[in-house]
mmCIF file of C-alpha atoms and ligand atoms in Angstrom:
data_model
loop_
_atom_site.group_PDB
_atom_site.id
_atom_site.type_symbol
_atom_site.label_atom_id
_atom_site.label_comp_id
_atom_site.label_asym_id
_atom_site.label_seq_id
_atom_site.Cartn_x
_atom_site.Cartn_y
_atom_site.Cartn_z
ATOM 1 C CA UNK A 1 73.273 70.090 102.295
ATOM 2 C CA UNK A 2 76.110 72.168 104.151
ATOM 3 C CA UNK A 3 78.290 74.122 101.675
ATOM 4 C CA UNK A 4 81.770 73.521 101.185
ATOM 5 C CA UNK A 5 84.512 75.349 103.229
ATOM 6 C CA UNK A 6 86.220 77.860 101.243
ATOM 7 C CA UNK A 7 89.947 77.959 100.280
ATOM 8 C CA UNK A 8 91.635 80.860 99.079
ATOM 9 C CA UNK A 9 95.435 82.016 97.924
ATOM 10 C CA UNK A 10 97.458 84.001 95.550
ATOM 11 C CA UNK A 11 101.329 83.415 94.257
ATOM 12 C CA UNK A 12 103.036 86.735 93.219
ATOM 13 C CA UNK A 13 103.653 86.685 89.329
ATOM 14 C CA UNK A 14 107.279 87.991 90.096
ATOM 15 C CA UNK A 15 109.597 85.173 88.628
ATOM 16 C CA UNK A 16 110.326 82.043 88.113
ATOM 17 C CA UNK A 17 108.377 79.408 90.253
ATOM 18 C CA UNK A 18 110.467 77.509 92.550
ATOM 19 C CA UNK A 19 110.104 74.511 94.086
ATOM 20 C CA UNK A 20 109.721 76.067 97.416
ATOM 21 C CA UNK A 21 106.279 77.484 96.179
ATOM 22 C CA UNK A 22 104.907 74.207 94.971
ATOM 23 C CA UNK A 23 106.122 72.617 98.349
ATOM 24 C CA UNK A 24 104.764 75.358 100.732
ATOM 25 C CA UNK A 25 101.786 76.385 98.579
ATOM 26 C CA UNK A 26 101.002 75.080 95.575
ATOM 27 C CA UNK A 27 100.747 71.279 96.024
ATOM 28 C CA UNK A 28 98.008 71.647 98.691
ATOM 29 C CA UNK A 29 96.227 74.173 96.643
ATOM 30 C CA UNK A 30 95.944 71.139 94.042
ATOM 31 C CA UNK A 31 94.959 68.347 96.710
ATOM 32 C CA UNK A 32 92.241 70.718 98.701
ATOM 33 C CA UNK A 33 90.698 70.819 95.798
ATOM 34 C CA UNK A 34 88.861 67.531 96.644
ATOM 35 C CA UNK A 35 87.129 68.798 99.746
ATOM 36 C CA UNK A 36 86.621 72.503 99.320
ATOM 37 C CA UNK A 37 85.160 75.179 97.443
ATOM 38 C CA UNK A 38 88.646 77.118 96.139
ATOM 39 C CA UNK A 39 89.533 80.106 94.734
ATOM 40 C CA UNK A 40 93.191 81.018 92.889
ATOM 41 C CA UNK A 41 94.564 83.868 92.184
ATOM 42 C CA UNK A 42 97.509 85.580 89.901
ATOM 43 C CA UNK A 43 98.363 88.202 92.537
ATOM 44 C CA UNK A 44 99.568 90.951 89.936
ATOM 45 C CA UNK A 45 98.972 94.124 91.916
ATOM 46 C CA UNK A 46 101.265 92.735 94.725
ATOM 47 C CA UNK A 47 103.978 92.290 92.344
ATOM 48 C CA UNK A 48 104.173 95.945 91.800
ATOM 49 C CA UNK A 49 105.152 97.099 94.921
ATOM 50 C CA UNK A 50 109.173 96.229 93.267
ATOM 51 C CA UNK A 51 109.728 97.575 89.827
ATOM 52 C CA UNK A 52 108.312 95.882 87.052
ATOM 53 C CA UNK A 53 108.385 95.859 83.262
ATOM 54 C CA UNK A 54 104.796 96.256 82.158
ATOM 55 C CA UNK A 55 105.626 93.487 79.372
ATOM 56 C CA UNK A 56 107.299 91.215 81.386
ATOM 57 C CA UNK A 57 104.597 91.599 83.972
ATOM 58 C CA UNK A 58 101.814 91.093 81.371
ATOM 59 C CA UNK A 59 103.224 87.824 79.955
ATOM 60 C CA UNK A 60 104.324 86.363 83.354
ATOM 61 C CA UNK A 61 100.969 86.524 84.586
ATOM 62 C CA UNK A 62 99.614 85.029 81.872
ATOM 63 C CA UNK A 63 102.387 82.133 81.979
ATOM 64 C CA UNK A 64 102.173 82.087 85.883
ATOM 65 C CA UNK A 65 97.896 80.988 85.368
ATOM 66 C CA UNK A 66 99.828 78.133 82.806
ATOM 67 C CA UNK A 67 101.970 76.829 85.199
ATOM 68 C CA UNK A 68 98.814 76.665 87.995
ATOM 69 C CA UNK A 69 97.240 74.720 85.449
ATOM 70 C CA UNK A 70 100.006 72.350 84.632
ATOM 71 C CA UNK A 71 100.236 72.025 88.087
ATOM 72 C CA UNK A 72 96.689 70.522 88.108
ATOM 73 C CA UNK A 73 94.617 73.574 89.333
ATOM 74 C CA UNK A 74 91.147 72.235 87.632
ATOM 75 C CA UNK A 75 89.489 75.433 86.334
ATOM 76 C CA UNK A 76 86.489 73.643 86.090
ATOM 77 C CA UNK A 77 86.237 72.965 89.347
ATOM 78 C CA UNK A 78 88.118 75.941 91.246
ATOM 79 C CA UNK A 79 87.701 79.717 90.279
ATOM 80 C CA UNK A 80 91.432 80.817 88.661
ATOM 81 C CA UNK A 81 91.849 84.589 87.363
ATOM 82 C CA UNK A 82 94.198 87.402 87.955
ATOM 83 C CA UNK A 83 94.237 90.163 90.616
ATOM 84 C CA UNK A 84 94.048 93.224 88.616
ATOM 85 C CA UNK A 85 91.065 91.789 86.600
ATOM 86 C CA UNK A 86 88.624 92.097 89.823
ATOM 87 C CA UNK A 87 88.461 95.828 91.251
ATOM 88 C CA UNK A 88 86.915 94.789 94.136
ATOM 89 C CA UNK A 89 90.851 93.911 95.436
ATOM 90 C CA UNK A 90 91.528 97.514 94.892
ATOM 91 C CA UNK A 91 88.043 98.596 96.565
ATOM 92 C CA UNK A 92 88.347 96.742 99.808
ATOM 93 C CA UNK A 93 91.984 97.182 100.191
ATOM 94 C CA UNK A 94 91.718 101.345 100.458
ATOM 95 C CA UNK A 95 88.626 100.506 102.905
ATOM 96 C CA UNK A 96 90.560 98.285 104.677
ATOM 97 C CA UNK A 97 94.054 100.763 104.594
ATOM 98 C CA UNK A 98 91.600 102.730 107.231
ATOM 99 C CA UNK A 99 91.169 100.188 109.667
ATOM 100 C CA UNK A 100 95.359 99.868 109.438
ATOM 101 C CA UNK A 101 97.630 101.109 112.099
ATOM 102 C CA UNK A 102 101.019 102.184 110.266
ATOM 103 C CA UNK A 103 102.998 100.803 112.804
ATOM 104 C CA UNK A 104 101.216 96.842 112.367
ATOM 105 C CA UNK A 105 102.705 97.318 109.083
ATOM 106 C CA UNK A 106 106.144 98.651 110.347
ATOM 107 C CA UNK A 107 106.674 95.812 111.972
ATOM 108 C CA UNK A 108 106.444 93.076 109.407
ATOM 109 C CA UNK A 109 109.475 91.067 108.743
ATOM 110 C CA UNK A 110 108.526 90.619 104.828
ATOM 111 C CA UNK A 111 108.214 94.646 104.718
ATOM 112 C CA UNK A 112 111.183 95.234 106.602
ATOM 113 C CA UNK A 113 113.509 92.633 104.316
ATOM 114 C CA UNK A 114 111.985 93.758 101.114
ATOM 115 C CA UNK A 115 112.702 97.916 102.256
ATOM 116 C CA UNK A 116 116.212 96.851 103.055
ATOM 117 C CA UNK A 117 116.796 94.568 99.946
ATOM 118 C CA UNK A 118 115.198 97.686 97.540
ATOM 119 C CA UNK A 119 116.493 100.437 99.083
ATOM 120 C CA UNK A 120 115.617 102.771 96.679
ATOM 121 C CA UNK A 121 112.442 102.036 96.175
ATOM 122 C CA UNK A 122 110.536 102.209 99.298
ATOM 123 C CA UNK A 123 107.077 102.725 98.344
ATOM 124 C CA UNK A 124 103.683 102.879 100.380
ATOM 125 C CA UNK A 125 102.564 99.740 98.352
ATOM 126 C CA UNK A 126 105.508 97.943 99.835
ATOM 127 C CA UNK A 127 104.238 98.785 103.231
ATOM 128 C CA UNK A 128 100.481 97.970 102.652
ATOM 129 C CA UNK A 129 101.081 94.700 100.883
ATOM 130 C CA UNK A 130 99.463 92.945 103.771
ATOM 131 C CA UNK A 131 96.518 95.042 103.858
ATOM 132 C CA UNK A 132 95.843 93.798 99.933
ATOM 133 C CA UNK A 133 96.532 90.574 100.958
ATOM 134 C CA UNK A 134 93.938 90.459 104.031
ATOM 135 C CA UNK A 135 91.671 92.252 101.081
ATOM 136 C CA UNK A 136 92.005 89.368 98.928
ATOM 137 C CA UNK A 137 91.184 86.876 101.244
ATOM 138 C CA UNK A 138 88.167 88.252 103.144
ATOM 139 C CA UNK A 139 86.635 89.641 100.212
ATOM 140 C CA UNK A 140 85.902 86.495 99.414
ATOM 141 C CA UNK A 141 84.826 84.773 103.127
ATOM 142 C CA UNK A 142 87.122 82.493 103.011
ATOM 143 C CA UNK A 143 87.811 80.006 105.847
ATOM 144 C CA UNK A 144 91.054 78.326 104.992
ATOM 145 C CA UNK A 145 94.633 79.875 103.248
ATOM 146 C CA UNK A 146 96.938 77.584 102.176
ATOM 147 C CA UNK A 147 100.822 79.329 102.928
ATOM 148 C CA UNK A 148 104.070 79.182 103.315
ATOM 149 C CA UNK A 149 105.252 79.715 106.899
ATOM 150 C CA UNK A 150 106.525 83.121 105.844
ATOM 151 C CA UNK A 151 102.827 84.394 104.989
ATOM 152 C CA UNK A 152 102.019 83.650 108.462
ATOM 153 C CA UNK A 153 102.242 87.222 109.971
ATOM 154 C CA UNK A 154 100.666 88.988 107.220
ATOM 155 C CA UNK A 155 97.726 86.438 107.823
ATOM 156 C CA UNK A 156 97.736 87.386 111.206
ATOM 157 C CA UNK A 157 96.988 90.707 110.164
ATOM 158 C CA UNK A 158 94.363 89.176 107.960
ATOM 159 C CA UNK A 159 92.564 87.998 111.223
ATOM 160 C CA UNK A 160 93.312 91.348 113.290
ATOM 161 C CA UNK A 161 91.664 93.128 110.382
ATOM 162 C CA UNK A 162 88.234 90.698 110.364
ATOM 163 C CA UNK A 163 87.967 91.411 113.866
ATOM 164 C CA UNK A 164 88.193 94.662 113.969
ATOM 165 C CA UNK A 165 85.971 95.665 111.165
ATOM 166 C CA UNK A 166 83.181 92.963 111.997
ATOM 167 C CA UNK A 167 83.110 94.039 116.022
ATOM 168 C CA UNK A 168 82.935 97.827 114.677
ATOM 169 C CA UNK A 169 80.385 97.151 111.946
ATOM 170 C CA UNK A 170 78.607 93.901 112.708
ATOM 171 C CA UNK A 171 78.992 90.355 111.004
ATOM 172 C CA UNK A 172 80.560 91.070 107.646
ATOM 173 C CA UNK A 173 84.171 88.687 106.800
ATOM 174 C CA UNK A 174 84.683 85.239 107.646
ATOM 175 C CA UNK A 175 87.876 84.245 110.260
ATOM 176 C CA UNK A 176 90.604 83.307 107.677
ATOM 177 C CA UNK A 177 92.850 80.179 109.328
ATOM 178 C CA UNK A 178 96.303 79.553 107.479
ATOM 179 C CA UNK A 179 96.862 76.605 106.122
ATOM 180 C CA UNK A 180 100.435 75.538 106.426
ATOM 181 C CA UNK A 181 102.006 72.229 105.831
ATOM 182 C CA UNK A 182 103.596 70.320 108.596
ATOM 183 C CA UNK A 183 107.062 69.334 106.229
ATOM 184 C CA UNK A 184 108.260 71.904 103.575
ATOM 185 C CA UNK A 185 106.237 74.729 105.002
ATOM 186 C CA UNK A 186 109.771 77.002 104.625
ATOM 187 C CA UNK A 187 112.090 75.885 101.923
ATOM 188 C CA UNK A 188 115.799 76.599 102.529
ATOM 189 C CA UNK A 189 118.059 78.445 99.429
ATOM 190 C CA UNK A 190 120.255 75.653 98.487
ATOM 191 C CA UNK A 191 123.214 78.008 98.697
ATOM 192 C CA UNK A 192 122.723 80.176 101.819
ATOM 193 C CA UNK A 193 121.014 76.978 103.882
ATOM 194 C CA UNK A 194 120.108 79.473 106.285
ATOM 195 C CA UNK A 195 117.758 81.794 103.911
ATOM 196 C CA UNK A 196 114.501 80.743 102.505
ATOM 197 C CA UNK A 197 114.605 79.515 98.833
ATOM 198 C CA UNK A 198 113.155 82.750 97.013
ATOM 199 C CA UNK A 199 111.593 82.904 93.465
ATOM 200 C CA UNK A 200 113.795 86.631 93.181
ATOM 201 C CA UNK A 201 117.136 85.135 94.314
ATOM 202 C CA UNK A 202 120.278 86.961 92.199
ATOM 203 C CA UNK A 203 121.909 83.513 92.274
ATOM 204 C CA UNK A 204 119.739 80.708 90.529
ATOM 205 C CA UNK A 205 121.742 78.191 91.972
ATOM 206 C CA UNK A 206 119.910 78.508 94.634
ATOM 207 C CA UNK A 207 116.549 77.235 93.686
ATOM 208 C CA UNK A 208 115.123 74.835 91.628
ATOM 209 C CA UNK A 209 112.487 76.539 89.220
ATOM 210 C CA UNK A 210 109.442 74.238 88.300
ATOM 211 C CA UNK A 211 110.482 74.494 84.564
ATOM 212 C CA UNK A 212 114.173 73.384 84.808
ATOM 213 C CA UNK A 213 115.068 70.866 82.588
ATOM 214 C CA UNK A 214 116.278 67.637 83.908
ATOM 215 C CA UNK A 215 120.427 68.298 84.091
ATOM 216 C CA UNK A 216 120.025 71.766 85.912
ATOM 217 C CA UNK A 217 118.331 70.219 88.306
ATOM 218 C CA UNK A 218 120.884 67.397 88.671
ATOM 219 C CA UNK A 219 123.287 69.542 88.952
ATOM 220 C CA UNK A 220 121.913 72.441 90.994
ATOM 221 C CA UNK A 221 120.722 69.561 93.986
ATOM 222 C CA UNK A 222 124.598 68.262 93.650
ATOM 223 C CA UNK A 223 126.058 71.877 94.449
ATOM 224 C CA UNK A 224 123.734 72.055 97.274
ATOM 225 C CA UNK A 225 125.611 73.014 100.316
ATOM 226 C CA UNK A 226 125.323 70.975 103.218
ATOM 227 C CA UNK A 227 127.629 70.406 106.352
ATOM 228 C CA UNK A 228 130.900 68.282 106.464
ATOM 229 C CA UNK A 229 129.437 65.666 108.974
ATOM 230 C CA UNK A 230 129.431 61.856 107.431
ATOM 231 C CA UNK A 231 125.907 60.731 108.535
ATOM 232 C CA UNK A 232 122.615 61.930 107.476
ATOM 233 C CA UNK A 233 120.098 62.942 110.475
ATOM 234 C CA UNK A 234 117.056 65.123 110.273
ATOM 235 C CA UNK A 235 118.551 68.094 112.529
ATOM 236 C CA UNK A 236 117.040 71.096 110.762
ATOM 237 C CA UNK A 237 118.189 73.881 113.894
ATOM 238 C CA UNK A 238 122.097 73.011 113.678
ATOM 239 C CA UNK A 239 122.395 70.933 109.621
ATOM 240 C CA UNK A 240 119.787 73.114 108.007
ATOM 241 C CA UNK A 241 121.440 71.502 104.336
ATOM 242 C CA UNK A 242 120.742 68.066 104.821
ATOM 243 C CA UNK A 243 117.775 68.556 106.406
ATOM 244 C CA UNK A 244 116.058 70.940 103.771
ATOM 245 C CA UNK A 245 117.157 67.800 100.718
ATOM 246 C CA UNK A 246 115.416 65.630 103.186
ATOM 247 C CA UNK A 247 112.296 67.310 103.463
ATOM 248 C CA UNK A 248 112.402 67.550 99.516
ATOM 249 C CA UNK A 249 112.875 64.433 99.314
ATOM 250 C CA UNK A 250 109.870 63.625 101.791
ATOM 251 C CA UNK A 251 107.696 65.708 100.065
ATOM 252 C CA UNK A 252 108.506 64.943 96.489
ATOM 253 C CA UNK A 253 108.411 61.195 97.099
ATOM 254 C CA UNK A 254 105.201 61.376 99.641
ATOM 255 C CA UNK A 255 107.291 59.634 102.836
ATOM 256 C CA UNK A 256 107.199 60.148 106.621
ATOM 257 C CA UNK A 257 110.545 61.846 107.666
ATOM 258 C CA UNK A 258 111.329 58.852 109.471
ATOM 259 C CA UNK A 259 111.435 56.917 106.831
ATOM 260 C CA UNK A 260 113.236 59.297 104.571
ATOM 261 C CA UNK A 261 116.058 59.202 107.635
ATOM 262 C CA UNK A 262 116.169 54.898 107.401
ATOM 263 C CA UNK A 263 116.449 55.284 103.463
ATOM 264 C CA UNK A 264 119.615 57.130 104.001
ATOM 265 C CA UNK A 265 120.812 55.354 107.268
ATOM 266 C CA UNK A 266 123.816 54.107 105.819
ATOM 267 C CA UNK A 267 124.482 56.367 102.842
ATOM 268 C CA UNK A 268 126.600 59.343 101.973
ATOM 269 C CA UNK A 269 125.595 62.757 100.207
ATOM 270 C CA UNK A 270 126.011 61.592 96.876
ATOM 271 C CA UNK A 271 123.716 59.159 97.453
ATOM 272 C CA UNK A 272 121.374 61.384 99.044
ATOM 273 C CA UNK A 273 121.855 64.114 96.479
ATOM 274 C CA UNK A 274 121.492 61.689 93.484
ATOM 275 C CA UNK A 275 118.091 60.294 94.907
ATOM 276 C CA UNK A 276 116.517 63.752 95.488
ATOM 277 C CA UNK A 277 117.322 64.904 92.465
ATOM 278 C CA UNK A 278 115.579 61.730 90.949
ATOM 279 C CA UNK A 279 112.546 62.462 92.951
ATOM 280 C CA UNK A 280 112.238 66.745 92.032
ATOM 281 C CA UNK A 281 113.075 65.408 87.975
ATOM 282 C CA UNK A 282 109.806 62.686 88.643
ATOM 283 C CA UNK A 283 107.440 65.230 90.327
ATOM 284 C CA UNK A 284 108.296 68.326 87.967
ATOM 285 C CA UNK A 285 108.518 66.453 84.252
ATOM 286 C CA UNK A 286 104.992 65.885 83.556
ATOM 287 C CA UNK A 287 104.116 69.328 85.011
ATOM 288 C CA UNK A 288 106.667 71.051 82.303
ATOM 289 C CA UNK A 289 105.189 68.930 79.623
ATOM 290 C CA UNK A 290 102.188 70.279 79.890
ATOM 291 C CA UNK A 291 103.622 73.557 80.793
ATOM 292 C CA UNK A 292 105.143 73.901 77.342
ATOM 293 C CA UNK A 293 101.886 73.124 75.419
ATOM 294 C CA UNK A 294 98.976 75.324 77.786
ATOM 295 C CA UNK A 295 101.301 78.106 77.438
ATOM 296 C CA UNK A 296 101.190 78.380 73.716
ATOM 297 C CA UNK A 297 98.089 79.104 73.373
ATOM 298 C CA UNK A 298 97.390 82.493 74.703
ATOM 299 C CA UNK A 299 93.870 82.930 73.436
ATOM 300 C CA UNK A 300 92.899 79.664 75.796
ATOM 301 C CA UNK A 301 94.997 81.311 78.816
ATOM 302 C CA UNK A 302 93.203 84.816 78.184
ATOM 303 C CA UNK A 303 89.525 82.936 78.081
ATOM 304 C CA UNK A 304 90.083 80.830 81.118
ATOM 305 C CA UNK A 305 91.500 84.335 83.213
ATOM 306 C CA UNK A 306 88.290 86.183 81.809
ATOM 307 C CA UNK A 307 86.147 83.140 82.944
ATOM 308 C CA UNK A 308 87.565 83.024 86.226
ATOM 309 C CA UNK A 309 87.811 86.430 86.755
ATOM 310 C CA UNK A 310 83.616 86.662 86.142
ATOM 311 C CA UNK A 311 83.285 84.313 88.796
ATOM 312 C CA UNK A 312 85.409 85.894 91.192
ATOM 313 C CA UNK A 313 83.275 89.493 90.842
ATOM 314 C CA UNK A 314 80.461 87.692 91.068
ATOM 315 C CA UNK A 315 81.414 86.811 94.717
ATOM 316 C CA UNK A 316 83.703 89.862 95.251
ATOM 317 C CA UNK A 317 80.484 92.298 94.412
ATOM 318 C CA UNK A 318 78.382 90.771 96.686
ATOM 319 C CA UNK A 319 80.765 91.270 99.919
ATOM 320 C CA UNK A 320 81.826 94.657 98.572
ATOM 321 C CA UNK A 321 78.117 96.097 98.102
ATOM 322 C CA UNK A 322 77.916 95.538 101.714
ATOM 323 C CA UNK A 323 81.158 96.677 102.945
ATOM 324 C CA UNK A 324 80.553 100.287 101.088
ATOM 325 C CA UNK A 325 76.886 100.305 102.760
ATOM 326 C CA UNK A 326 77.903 99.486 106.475
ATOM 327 C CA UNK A 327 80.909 102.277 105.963
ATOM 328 C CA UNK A 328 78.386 104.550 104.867
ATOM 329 C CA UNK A 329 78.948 104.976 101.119
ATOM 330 C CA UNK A 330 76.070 105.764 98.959
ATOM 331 C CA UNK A 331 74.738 102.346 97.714
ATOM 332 C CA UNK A 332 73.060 102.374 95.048
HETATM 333 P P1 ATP B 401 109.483 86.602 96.280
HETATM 334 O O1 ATP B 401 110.778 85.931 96.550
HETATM 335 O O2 ATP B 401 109.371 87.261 94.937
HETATM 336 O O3 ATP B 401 108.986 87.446 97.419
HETATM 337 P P2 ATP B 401 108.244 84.116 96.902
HETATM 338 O O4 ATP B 401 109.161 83.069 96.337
HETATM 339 O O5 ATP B 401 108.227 84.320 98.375
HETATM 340 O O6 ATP B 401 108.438 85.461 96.134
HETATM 341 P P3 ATP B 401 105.367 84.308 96.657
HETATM 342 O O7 ATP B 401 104.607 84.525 95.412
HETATM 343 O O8 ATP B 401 105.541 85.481 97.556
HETATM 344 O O9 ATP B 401 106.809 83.737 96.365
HETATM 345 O O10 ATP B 401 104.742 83.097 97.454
HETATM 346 C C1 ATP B 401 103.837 82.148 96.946
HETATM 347 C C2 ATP B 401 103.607 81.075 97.993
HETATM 348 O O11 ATP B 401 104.790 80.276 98.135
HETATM 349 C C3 ATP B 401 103.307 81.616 99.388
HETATM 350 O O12 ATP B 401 102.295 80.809 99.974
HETATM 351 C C4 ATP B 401 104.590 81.444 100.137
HETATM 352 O O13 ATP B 401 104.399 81.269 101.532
HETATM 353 C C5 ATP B 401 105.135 80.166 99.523
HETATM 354 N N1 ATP B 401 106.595 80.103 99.600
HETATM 355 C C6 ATP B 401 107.466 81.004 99.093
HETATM 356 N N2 ATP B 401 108.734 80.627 99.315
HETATM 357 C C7 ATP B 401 108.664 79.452 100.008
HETATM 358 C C8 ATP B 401 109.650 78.551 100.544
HETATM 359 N N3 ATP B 401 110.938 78.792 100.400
HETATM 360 N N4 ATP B 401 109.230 77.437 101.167
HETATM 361 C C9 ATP B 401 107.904 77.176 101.312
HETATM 362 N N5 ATP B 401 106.922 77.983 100.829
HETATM 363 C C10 ATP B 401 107.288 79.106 100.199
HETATM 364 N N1 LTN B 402 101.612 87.623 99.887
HETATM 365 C C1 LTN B 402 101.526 86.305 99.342
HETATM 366 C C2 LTN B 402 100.770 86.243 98.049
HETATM 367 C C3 LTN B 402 99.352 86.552 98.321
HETATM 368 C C4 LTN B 402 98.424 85.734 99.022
HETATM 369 C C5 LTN B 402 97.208 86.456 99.037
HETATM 370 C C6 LTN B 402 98.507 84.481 99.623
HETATM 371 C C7 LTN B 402 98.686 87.682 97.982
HETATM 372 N N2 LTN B 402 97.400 87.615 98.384
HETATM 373 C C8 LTN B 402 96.084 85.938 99.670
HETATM 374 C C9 LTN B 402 97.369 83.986 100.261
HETATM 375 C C10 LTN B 402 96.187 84.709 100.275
HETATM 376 C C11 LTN B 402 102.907 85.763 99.129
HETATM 377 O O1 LTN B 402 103.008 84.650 98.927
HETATM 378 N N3 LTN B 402 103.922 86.545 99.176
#
């Protein structure tokens, strides 16, 4: 029988959720489940390249592996655990950090945004973030990473880095392809239209977090900001407002754009606003429900992360034994 094709991706435990993760990301890590072999993972040691508070850190990671699982990530069936459990990640990366040219790194947009928005703080995690990332993801061979648009350079990098170590040291990673969804792949902030929604936004008016309650989501989607025109048209270069509720409201209710457009043919904002709103409160209330009751047990949380975690070295080991022996490290 031919194996499954394997899936792998990581969210950043950094903040709150937002519904631009579950609409870029998470939602297909949830429906690939069906057809592949997938792993998930709690990405920790990326969240440290801004400061963190080792408490907060600790507990959102913890609540971050809840809200996968609310969001239907089956751990019986797909491999969930957290970053900084496997030291493989760390491993792989440094080898990896070898085969790096500094300036691939300088040039990525998410470094260069991040450097400007934490001035004071410009570390050399912050500028090998993508080299942890393409660690993650060929340490385990996988074929397929489900992404936001945004992730699509650093999984570039992913591929330039396969390359280059298996043509130097013969067959070792598998070619990672990104997996990026044709509506909703890039989120807009519903304030600044023109930015990305972003889970570490100043201003949570902006985004919608997975775990709002029913009325601040109401009443964040009616502040949105859209454009003083007086018909609705799916014109995301030049109405980038209307068109981001759209493709929330495409998503969340499962409809073709086109038919999202006739919906609205004759309608006004309100209307529009009112009905998107509807369809985020649908999608997101059964997923805080059982939000609220995975996350109080911690001693559940902590035994699924070990379990996962044993599963993931299991795989992890294997790739790294052979990465230190083709390098030339002593294996034992
Ligand atoms: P931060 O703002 O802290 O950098 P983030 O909101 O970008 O975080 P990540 O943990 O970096 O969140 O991303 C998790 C996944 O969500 C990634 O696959 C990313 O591409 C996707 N994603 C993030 N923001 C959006 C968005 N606005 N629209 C669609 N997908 C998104
Ligand atoms: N950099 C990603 C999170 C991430 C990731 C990964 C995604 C870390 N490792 C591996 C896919 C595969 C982000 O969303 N900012």
């Amino acid at each position: 029988m031919e194996s499954k094709k394997r899936i792998f991706s990581g969210i950043q435990p950094s903040g709150d959720i937002t519904i631009g993760n579950y609409i870029g990301a998470l939602r297909n890590w949830i429906e690939l489940q069906d057809g592949y072999d997938c792993i998930y993972c709690v990405v920790d040691m990326h969240a440290i390249t801004v400061k963190q508070d080792a408490s907060v850190l600790r507990k959102r990671s913890l609540d971050t592996l809840a809200l996968l699982l609310a969001c239907g990530v089956d751990p019986d069936r797909s491999i969930l655990y957290i970053q900084s459990h496997v030291p493989e990640h760390a491993m792989l990366n440094w080898v990896l950090c070898c085969k790096t040219y500094i300036g691939e790194l300088q040039r990525m947009t998410q470094f260069k945004d991040k450097s400007a928005r934490h001035e004071d703080n410009i570390n050399a995690g912050l500028l090998t973030y993508p080299v942890l990332m393409a660690a993650d993801i060929l340490l385990y061979r996988a074929d397929l990473v489900p992404v936001g648009i945004d992730q699509k350079q650093h999984l570039e990098l992913a591929r330039d880095l396969c390359v280059r170590f298996n043509n130097a040291y013969g067959d070792t990673f598998v070619l990672p392809e990104p997996y990026i969804p044709k509506t909703g792949a890039r989120i807009r902030s519903l304030q600044e239209p023109e930015k990305k929604m972003s889970k570490s936004d100043s201003n949570p008016n902006a985004y919608i977090n997975i775990l709002d309650e029913p009325d601040a989501i109401m009443r964040k989607i009616k502040r949105a900001v859209t454009d003083c025109e007086s018909v609705i048209a799916y014109e995301p270069e030049t109405r980038a407002g209307v068109a981001n509720l759209l493709e929330i409201y495409s998503v969340m209710k499962n409809l073709p754009m086109e038919a999202c457009v006739k919906r609205f043919e004759n309608l006004g904002y309100g209307e529009l606003k009112q009905a998107v709103a509807e369809a985020v409160i649908e999608v997101l209330s059964p997923i805080r429900q059982r939000y609220n009751e995975l996350v109080a047990d911690r001693k559940a949380l902590l035994r699924i992360a070990e379990d996962g975690a044993e599963k993931a070295r299991a795989i992890a080991r294997k790739t790294m034994g052979k990465v230190y022996h083709k390098v030339g490290f002593d294996s034992k």
